[in-house]
Each structure stands twice: as structure tokens, then as C-alpha cells.
Short mmCIF file of C-alpha atoms in Angstrom, two decimals:
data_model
loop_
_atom_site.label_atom_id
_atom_site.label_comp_id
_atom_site.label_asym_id
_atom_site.label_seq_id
_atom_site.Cartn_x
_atom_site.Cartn_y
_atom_site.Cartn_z
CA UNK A 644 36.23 110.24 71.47
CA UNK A 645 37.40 106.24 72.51
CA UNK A 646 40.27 106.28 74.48
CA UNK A 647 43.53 105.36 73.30
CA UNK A 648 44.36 101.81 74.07
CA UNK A 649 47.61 101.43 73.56
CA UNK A 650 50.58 103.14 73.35
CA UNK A 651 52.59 101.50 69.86
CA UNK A 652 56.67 101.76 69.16
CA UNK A 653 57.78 101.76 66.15
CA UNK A 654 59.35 98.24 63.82
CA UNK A 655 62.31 96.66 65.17
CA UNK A 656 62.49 98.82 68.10
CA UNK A 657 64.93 96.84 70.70
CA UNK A 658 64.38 95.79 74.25
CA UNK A 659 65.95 94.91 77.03
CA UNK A 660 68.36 94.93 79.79
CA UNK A 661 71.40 96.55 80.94
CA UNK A 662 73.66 95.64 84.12
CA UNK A 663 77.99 96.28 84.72
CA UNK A 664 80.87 93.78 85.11
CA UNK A 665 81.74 94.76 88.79
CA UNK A 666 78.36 94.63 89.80
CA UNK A 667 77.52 91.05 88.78
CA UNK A 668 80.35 89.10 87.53
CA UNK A 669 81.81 88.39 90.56
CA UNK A 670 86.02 88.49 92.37
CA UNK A 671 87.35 91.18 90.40
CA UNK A 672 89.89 91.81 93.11
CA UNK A 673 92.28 93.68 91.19
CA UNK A 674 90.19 96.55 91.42
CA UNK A 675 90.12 99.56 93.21
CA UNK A 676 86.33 98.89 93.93
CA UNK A 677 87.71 95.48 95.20
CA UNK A 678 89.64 97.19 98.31
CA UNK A 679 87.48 100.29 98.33
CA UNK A 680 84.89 97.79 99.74
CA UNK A 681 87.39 95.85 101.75
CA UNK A 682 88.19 98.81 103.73
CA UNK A 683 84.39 98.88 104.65
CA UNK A 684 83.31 102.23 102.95
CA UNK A 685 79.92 100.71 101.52
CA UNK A 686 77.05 101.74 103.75
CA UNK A 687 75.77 98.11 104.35
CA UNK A 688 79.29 96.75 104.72
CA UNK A 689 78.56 93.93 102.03
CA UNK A 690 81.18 93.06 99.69
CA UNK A 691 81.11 91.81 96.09
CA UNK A 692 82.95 88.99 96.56
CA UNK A 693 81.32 86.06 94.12
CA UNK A 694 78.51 88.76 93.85
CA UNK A 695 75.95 86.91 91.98
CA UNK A 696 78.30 85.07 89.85
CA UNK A 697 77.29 86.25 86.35
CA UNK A 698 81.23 85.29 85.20
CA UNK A 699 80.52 81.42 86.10
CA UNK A 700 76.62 81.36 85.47
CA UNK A 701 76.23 83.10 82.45
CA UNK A 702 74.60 80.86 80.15
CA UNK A 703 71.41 80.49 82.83
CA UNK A 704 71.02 84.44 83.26
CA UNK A 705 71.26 84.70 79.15
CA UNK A 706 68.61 81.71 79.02
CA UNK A 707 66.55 83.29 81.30
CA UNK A 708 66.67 86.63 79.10
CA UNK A 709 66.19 84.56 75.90
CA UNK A 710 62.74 82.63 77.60
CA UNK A 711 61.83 86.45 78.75
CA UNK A 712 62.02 87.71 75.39
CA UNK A 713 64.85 90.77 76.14
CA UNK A 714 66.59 91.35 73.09
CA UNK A 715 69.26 93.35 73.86
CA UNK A 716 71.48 92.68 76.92
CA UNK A 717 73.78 95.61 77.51
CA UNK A 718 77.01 94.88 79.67
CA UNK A 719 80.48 95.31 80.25
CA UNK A 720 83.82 94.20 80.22
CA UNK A 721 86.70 94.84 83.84
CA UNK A 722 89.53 96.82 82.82
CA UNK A 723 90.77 95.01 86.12
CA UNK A 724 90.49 91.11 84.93
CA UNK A 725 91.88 92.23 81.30
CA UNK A 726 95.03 93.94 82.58
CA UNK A 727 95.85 93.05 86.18
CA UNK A 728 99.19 94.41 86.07
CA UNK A 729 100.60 97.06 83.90
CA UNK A 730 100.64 96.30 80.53
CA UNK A 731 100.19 92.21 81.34
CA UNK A 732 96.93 91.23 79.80
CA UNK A 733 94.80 88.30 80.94
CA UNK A 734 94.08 86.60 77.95
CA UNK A 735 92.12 84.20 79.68
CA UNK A 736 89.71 86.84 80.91
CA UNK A 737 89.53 88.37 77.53
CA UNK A 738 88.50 84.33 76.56
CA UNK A 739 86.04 84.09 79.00
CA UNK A 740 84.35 87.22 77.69
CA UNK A 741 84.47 86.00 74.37
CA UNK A 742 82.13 82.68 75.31
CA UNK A 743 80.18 85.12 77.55
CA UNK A 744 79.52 87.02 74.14
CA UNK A 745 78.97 84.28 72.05
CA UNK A 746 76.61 83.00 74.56
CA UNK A 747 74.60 86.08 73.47
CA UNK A 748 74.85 85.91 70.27
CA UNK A 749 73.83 82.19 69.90
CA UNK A 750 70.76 82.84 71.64
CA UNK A 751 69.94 85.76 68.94
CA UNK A 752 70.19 88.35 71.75
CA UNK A 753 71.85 91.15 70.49
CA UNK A 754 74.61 92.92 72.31
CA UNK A 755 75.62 96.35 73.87
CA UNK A 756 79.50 96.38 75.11
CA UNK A 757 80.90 98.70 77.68
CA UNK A 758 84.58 99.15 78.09
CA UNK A 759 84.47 101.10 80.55
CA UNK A 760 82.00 101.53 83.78
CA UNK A 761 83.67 103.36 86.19
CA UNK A 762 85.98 100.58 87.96
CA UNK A 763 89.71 101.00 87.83
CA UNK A 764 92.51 98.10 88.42
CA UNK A 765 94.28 98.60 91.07
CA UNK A 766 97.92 99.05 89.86
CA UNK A 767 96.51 102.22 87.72
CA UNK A 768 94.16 103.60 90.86
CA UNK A 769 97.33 103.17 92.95
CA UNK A 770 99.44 105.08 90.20
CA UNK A 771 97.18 108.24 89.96
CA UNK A 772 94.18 107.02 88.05
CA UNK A 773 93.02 109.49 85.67
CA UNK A 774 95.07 111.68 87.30
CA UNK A 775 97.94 110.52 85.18
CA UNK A 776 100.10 112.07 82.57
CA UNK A 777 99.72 108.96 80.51
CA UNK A 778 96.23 107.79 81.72
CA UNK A 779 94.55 108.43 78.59
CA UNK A 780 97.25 106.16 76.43
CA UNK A 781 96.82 103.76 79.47
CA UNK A 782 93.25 103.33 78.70
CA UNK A 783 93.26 103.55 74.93
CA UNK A 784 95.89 100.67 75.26
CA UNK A 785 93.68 98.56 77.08
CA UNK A 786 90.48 99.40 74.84
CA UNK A 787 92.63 98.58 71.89
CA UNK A 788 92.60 95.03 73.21
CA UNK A 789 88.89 94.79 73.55
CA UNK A 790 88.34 95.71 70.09
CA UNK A 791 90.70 93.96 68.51
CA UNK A 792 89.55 90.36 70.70
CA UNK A 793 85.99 90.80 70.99
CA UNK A 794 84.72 93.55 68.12
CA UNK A 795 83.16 91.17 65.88
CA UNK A 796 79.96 90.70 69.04
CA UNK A 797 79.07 94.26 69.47
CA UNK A 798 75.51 95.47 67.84
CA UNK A 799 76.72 98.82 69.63
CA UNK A 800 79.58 100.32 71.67
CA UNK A 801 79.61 102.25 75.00
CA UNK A 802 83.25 103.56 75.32
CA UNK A 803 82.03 105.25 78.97
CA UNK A 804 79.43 105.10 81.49
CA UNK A 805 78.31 107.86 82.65
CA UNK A 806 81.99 110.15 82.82
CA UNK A 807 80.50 112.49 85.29
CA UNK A 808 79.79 110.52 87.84
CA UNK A 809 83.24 108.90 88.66
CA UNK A 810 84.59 112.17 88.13
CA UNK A 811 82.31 114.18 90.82
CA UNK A 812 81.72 111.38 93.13
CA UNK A 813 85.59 110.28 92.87
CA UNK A 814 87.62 113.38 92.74
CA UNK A 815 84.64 116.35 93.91
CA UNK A 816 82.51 114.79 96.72
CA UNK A 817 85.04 112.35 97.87
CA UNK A 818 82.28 109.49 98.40
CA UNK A 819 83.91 107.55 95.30
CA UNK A 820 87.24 105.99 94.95
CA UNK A 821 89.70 107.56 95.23
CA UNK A 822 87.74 109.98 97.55
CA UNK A 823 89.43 113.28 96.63
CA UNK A 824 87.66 116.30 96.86
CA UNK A 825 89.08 118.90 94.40
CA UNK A 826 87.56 120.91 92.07
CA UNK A 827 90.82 121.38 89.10
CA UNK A 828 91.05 117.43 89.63
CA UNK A 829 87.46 117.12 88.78
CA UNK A 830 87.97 119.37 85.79
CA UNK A 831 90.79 117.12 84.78
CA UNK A 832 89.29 113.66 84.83
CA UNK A 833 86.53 114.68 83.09
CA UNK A 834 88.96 116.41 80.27
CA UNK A 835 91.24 113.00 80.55
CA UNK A 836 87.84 111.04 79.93
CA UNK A 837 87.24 113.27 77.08
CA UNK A 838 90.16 112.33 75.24
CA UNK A 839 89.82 108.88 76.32
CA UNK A 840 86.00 108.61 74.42
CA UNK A 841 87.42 110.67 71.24
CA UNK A 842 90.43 108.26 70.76
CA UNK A 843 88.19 105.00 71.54
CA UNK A 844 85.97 106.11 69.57
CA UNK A 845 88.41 106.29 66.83
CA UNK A 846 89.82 102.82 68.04
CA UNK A 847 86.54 101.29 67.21
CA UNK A 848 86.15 102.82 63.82
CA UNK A 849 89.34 101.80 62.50
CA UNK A 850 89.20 97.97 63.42
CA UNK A 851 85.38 97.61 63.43
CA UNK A 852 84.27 98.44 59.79
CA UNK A 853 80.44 97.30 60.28
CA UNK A 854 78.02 95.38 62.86
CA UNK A 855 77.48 92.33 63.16
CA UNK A 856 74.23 92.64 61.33
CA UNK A 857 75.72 94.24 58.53
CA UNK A 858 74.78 97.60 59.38
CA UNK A 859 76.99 100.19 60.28
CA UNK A 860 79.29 99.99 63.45
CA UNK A 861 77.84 102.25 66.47
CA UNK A 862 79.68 103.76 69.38
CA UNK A 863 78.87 106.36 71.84
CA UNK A 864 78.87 107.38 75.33
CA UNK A 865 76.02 106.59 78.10
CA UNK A 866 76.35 109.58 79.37
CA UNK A 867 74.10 110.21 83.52
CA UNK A 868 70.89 112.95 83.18
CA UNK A 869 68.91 113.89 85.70
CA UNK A 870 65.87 116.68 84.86
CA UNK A 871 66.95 119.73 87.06
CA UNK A 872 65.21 122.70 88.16
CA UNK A 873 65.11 125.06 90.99
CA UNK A 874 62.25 124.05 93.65
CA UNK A 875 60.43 127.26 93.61
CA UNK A 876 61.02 129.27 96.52
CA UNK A 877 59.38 132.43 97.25
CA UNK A 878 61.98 135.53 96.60
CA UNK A 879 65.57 135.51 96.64
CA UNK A 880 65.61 132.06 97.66
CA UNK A 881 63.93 131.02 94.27
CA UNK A 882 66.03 133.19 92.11
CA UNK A 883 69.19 131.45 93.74
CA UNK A 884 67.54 128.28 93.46
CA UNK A 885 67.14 128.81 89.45
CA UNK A 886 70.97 130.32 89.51
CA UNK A 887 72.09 126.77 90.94
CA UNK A 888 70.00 124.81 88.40
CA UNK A 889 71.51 126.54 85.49
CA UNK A 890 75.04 125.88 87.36
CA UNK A 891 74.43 122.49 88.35
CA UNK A 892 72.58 121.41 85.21
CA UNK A 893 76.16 122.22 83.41
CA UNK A 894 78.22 120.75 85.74
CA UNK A 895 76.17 117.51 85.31
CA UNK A 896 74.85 117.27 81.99
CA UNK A 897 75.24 120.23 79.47
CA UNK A 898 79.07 120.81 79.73
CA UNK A 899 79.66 117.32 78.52
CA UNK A 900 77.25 117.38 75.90
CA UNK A 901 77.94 120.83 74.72
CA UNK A 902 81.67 119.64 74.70
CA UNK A 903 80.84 116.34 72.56
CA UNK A 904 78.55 118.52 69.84
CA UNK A 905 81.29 121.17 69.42
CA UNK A 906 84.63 119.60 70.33
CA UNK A 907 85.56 122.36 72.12
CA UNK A 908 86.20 121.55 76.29
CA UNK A 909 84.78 124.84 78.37
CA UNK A 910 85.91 125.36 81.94
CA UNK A 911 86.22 123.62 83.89
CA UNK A 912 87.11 120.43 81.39
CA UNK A 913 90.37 122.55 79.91
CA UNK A 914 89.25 125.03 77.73
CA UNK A 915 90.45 123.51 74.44
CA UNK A 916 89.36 121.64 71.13
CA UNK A 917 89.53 117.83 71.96
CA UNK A 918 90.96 116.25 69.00
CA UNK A 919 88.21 113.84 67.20
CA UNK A 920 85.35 114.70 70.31
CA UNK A 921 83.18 116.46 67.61
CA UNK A 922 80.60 114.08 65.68
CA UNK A 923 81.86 110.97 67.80
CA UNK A 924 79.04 109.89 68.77
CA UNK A 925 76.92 107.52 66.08
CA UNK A 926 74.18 107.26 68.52
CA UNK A 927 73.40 109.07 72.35
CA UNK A 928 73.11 106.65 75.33
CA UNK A 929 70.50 108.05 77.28
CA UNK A 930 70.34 107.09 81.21
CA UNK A 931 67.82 108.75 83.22
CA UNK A 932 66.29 108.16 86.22
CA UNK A 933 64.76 111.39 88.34
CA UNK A 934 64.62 114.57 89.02
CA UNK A 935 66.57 116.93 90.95
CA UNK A 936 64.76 120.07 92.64
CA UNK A 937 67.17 122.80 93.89
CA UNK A 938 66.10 124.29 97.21
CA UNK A 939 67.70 127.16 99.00
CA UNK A 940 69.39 125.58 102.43
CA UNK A 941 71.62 127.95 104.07
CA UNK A 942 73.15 124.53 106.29
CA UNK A 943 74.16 123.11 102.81
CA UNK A 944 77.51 124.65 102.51
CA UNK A 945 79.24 121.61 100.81
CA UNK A 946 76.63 121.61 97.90
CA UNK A 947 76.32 125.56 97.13
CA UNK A 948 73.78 126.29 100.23
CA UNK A 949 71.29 123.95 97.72
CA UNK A 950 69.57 120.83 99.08
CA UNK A 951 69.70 118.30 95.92
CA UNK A 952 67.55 116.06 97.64
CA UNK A 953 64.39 118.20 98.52
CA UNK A 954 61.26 116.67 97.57
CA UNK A 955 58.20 118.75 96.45
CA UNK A 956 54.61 117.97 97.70
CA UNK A 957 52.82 115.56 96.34
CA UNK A 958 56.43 114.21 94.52
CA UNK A 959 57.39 110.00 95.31
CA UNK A 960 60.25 108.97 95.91
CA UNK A 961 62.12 105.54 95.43
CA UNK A 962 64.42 103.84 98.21
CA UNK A 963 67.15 105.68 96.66
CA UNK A 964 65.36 108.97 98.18
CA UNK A 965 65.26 109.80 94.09
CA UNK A 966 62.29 111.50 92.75
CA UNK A 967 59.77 109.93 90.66
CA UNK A 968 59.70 112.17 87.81
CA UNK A 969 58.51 110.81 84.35
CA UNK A 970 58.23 114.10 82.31
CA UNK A 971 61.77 115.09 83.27
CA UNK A 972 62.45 111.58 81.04
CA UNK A 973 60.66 113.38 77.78
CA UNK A 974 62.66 116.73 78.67
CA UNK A 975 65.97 115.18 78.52
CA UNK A 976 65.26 113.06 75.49
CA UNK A 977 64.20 116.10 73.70
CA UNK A 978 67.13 118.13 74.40
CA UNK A 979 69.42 114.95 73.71
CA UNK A 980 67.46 114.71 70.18
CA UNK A 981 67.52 118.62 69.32
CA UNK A 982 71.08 118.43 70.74
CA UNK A 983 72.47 116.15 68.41
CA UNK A 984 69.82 114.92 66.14
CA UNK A 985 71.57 111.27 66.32
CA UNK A 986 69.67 108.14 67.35
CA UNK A 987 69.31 107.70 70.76
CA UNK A 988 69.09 104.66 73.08
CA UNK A 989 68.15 104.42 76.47
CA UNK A 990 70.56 102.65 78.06
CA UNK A 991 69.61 102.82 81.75
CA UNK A 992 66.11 103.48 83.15
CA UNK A 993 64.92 101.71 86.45
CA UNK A 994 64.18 101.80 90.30
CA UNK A 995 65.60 100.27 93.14
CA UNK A 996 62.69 98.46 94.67
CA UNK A 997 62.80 95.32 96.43
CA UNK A 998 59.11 94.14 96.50
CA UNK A 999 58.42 94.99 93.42
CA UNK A 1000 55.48 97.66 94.06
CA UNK A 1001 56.66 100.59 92.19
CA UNK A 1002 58.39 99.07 89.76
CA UNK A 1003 55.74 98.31 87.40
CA UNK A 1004 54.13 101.67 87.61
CA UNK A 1005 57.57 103.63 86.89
CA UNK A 1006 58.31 101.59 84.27
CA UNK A 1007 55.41 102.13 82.69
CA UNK A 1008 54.77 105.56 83.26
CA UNK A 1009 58.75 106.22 81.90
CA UNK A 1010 58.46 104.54 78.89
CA UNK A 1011 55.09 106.23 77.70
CA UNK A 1012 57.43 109.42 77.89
CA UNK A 1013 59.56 107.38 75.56
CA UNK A 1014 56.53 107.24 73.48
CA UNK A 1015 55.42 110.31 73.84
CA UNK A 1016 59.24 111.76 72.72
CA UNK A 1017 59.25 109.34 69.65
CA UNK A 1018 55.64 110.53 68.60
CA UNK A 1019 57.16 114.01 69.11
CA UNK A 1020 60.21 113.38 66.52
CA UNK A 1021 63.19 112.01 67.99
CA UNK A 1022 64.71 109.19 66.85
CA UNK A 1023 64.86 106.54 69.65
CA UNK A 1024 65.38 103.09 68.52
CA UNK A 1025 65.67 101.38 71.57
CA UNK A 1026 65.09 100.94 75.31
CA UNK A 1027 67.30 99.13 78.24
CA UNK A 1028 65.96 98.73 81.56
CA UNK A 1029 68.08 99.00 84.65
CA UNK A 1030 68.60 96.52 85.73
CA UNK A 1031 68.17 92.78 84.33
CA UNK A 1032 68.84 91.35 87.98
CA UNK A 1033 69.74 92.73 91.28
CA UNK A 1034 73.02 93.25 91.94
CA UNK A 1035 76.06 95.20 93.94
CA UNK A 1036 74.60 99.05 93.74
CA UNK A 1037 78.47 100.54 94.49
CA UNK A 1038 78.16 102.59 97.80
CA UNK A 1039 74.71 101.25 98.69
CA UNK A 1040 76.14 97.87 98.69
CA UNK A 1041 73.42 94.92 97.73
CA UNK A 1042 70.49 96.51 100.09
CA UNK A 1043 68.88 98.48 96.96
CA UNK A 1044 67.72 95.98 94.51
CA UNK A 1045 67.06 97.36 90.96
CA UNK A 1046 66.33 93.81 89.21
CA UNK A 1047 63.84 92.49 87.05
CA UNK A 1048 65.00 89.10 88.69
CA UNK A 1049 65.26 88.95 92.39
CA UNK A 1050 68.75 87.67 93.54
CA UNK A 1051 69.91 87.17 96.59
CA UNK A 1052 73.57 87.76 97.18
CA UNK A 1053 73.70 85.98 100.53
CA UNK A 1054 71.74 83.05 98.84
CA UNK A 1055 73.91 80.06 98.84
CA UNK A 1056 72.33 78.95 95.76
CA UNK A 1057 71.96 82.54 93.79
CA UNK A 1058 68.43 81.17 92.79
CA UNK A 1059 66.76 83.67 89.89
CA UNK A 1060 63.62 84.05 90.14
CA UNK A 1061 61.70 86.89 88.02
CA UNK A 1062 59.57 89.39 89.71
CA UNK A 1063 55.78 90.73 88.49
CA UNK A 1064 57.94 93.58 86.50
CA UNK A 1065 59.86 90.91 84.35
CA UNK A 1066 57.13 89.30 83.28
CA UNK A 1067 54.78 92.89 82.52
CA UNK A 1068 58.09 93.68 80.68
CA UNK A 1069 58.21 90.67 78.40
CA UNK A 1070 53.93 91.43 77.73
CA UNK A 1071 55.04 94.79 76.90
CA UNK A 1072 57.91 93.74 74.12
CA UNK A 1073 56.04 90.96 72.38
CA UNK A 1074 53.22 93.31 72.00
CA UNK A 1075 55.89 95.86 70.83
CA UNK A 1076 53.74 98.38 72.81
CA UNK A 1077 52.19 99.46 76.33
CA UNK A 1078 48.07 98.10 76.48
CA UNK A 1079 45.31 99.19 78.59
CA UNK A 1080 45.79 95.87 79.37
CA UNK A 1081 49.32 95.39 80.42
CA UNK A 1082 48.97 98.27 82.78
CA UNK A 1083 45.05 96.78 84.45
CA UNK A 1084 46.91 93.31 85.41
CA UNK A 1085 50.39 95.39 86.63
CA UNK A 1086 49.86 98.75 87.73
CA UNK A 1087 46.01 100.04 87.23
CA UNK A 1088 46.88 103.33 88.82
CA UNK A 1089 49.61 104.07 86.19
CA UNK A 1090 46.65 104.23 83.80
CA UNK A 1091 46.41 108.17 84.02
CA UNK A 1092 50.62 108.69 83.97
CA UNK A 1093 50.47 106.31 80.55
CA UNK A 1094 47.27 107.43 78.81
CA UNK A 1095 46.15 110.44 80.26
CA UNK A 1096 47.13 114.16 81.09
CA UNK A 1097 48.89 113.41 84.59
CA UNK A 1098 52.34 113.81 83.38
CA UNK A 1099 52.23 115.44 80.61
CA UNK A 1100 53.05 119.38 82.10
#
């Protein structure tokens, strides 16, 4: 039998690159990120500041894609620059976005729009946040203005990134603005963020009646997974360990997603039918990047008496500490798929590595389980890497660099210069595929996790 040699994607499958507003564009100091790092909570004590000055520098970044071959740039817009003060919109950031936009879209590269990644302004932080009686009518007021300025760029929406994680790191682990920890106020934000994505999602329908392309117009959420499992203790430690995975896999992932197929909130998101959250999603944004393994810690009283950060033998890690998990990548995509049964794109998928020796090798060995979910039925159409360059990596500060182009914050210049990755990356989309020899001249010993039986348990 000949081995395979490459590892094909199907026509017009899309590649590219995703990255956030706050962490590239630069001075969004009406923000409660803005004096969250002012007060010096972010582990490196860096700043954003001009950041790497995407808002000013635009057009070289989207060149850069465009001579790269990406095409599909995912990124957001600041609630914070649009509407600095209650109800007083910045038209002149809303112009600026447009040019950034059009900037895309003259260069062909086709466009994925956030409205909303995480970051607050200030005046609505200070005010309650999501905490708010009228926080959902606050938002949809500000996404109406998005869609009504700039919803002729879109090729596909993203009304939130990732709910969860604002929601558990900002109002249940206190490590997130506004650093609450309280378990009904978790419950709520993530019920208020609910209602926010069913309404937005509406928003977009009724003002956006196709894509720029012609086809139809595309919205959903890019909603945070992580594969997890309990480690696999001996005894009663192992059957608390796969209690906890069952718990923590809800509290993460499944509530949310059982929530957007039905409609229907469980505890603790409020136990009632959202209006409009069933079928409002016209495609799944998938981000993924590890694996969690549950392991009994009686110390670990803050997280259950469960260490989330136990590593099995023989598992790597990244210099987040995250596993380096590819199959957990095909297990999420499958339950996504059998989920919903709704197109999915990946809209985040990368590792923080500043030298660029792991990079190549996860990337490849994560997007062969992209392959290996497509050749198994589900309908993936496209594939954004995380991220296009390095940038301000919220708590962690600038120290963990996830870019396909090296930046240096501290660089008086902000010179881009494109790592091994970008460049295996391009190989990999103009061949619309992953070769034996793509991975020989980047990562030779990712030849087993792509082609062979390593990962595929």
C-alpha cells in the first residue's frame, strides 16, 4: 500500500487569520481593559498602549496577508472607540473601520467581523456591565450601529467571542475585569449574553439581506472548547475526576450549546426559553486549542478539589502550560457537527510560541484533524489561525506571542517580519492541502501526527 501523500480540502475552502481590536489596534482607553491594565493587574506589567498599531498601519499588515496568500482575515470592531460615552457614538471611529474594511476588501481578502470580543467601555463597566437591567438593549444599541455603518463588508458575522470566558474569568474566578467572583452573577452574564447573540443575531438579519458575494448573510457565535476528560485516577479519585468532567464540560461548553440548539437556558443561565436563541446560528465558530485533564487534588478547593492544569505523561505542553492535544480538535468538531449539523468554521486555532519551534508541528498536526473531521462528514468550510501577528494576550500581557508574524511591541519601529510558520502556512493554502512535503521542510516529526496512526485514538 503507498502512503498517502497528502492530506486534500475540499474547493473554495477559506484560509486564514484571526486576531481582536484591543489586542492590536492600539489606545482604546475608554475601555475597561484600558485601566484594568493601568492598575497593573497583567502579569508582565505591559500595557497596550499603541500596541502594535494595527488602527494606523493597517494597509501594511493587510498587504502583508494579501503577499501571504490568507484569504480570510477575521477581526473586530471596540465597543469602546464606537461609543465612548453613553449613547454618544464616534462616528469617526466607525469611519476609520470602514477604510480598515475596505482595505480588505480591495485586496480580495474576504472578511470575518466581530462585534463583540470581550472588552467593555468604560462608562458601561463602571455602570454594572452585563450586570445591568438594560445591558442587553445597551449592547443591541451599539451593534445596531455596526450593522447599519459597516454591514455591506462582512463575508460572515461573529456577534460574540467566546461568551464563557468573560463570564467565568470576569464574574467566577475574579482574574478578569471586573474581578467578581460569584456564581448567580456568572449565571447572569452568560443569560444577558444570551439575549444579547439572539437579538444581534436578529439585528443582522433584518438590515443585512445577503453577503457581499451574493450568497446568503452568515452570523454566529465563536463560541471557547476545550476537549475535557477526567485524568484517570485509580479509584474514587477517578470516578470524581469523570464527575468533574461531565460538570465542567457543561459549565464550559455544552450548556451554551445545548442552550443555542434548543432555546431553552438551563441552570445556571436562567432556566427559560430565550426568545430567537433557537436556529440562530447560520454557521458554528469553532475555537479550540487543548485539552483539559481533570485530576483529583484535595489542595484545589477553589476549582472543585480538581487540578485543570495536570498534565499526563508523555502529554506537551505550550508556554501557556496548555496541552497539546490534536484529537481533542476532531472530538469537538464532531460533536459541534452532530450538534447542529450547520457549517462550521474554525475561527481560532494556534499556540503561543515565540521561536517558532512548535508552531509548525501543531499546526499541522491540528489541521489534519480538520481533515480527518471533514473526511468523516462534517461540513467545515473554513479554517482561521490564531493569530495573524503577535499581539497583547489580555492577562499574559505581550510575553506569549501567538503570531504568524513576529512583532515586537517594545520595537520602536513595529517591524513585521513573518516567521517559518507563515510561510509553511501560505505552502499549505496554495496547495489547498497538507504534503509530505510541506511537513519534511517544516516539521518532519509531525509526519506520524498528520499521516499516520499517532493521533488518531
Amino acid at each position: 500500500m503507498s502512503e498517502t501523500q497528502r492530506l486534500d480540502f475540499p474547493k473554495n475552502f477559506l484560509w486564514g487569520t484571526a486576531t481582536a481590536g484591543h489586542q492590536i489596534e492600539g489606545h482604546n482607553d475608554k475601555s475597561d481593559w484600558w485601566r484594568f491594565e493601568q492598575e497593573g493587574k497583567v502579569k508582565d506589567g505591559t500595557k497596550t498602549g499603541r500596541n502594535i498599531d494595527y488602527w494606523n498601519r493597517y494597509e501594511e499588515d493587510h498587504a502583508l496577508m494579501s503577499d501571504l496568500g490568507y484569504q480570510v482575515f477575521r477581526l473586530g470592531v471596540e465597543w469602546a472607540k464606537i461609543e465612548p460615552e453613553d449613547g454618544k457614538f464616534d462616528m469617526a471611529a466607525v469611519e476609520r473601520y470602514r477604510k480598515i474594511l475596505q482595505s480588505l476588501r480591495d485586496r480580495k481578502i474576504q472578511i470575518c467581523l466581530t462585534i463583540y470580543h470581550w472588552v467593555l467601555p468604560l462608562w458601561f463597566a463602571q455602570s454594572g456591565g452585563w450586570l445591568r437591567e438594560d445591558a442587553v438593549d445597551r449592547f443591541v444599541r451599539f451593534a445596531e450601529v455596526v450593522v447599519k455603518e459597516l454591514g455591506e463588508f462582512p463575508d460572515l458575522w461573529v456577534t460574540l467571542n467566546e461568551p464563557s470566558v468573560p463570564a467565568a474569568a470576569g464574574y467566577l474566578a475574579g482574574e478578569f475585569p471586573p474581578e467578581h467572583k460569584n456564581f448567580r452573577e456568572y449565571g447572569l452574564v452568560m443569560n444577558r449574553q444570551m439575549h444579547a447573540h439572539a437579538r444581534t443575531y436578529k439585528l443582522i438579519h433584518d438590515n443585512v439581506s445577503k453577503a457581499p458575494g451574493g450568497g446568503p448573510t452568515m452570523a454566529g457565535v465563536a463560541y471557547a472548547f476545550q476537549w475535557i476528560e477526567a485524568y484517570g485516577s485509580a479509584g474514587l479519585p477517578g470516578l470524581y475526576e469523570k464527575m468533574m468532567a461531565r460538570i465542567f464540560s457543561f459549565g464550559s461548553y455544552r450548556g451554551w450549546n445545548n442552550a443555542a440548539a434548543t432555546g431553552y437556558a438551563p441552570f445556571p443561565f436562567g432556566r427559560e426559553i430565550i426568545p430567537g436563541l433557537k436556529d440562530s446560528y447560520d454557521f458554528c465558530g469553532v475555537n479550540y486549542y487543548m485539552r483539559n485533564s481533570l485530576k483529583f487534588d484535595a489542595s484545589k478547593k477553589d476549582t472543585g478539589f480538581v487540578d485543570m492544569e495536570a498534565i499526563p505523561p508523555g502529554i506537551e505542553k505550550t508556554q501557556m502550560g496548555w496541552q497539546i492535544y490534536p484529537p481533542g480538535f476532531n472530538k469537538i468538531l464532531m460533536y459541534v457537527w452532530e450538534k447542529f449539523k450547520k457549517p462550521i468554521y474554525i475561527t481560532e486555532n494556534g499556540i503561543a510560541d515565540d521561536v517558532d519551534a512548535q508552531r509548525p508541528r501543531y499546526l499541522l498536526e491540528h489541521i489534519a484533524q480538520v481533515n480527518r473531521a471533514i473526511n468523516a462528514g462534517a461540513d467545515i468550510r473554513g479554517y482561521m489561525q490564531w493569530s495573524f501577528i503577535d499581539n497583547f494576550e489580555w492577562k499574559e500581557g505581550f510575553s506569549k506571542k501567538f503570531g504568524l508574524i513576529e512583532c515586537r511591541h517594545d520595537d520602536p519601529e513595529l517591524k513585521r517580519k513573518p516567521r517559518p510558520s507563515a510561510r509553511m502556512y501560505s505552502e499549505i493554502i496554495k496547495e489547498n492541502a497538507i504534503t509530505r512535503d510541506i511537513v519534511k521542510k517544516y516539521a518532519p516529526s509531525a509526519a506520524d501526527g498528520v499521516f499516520g496512526d499517532k493521533w488518531k485514538a
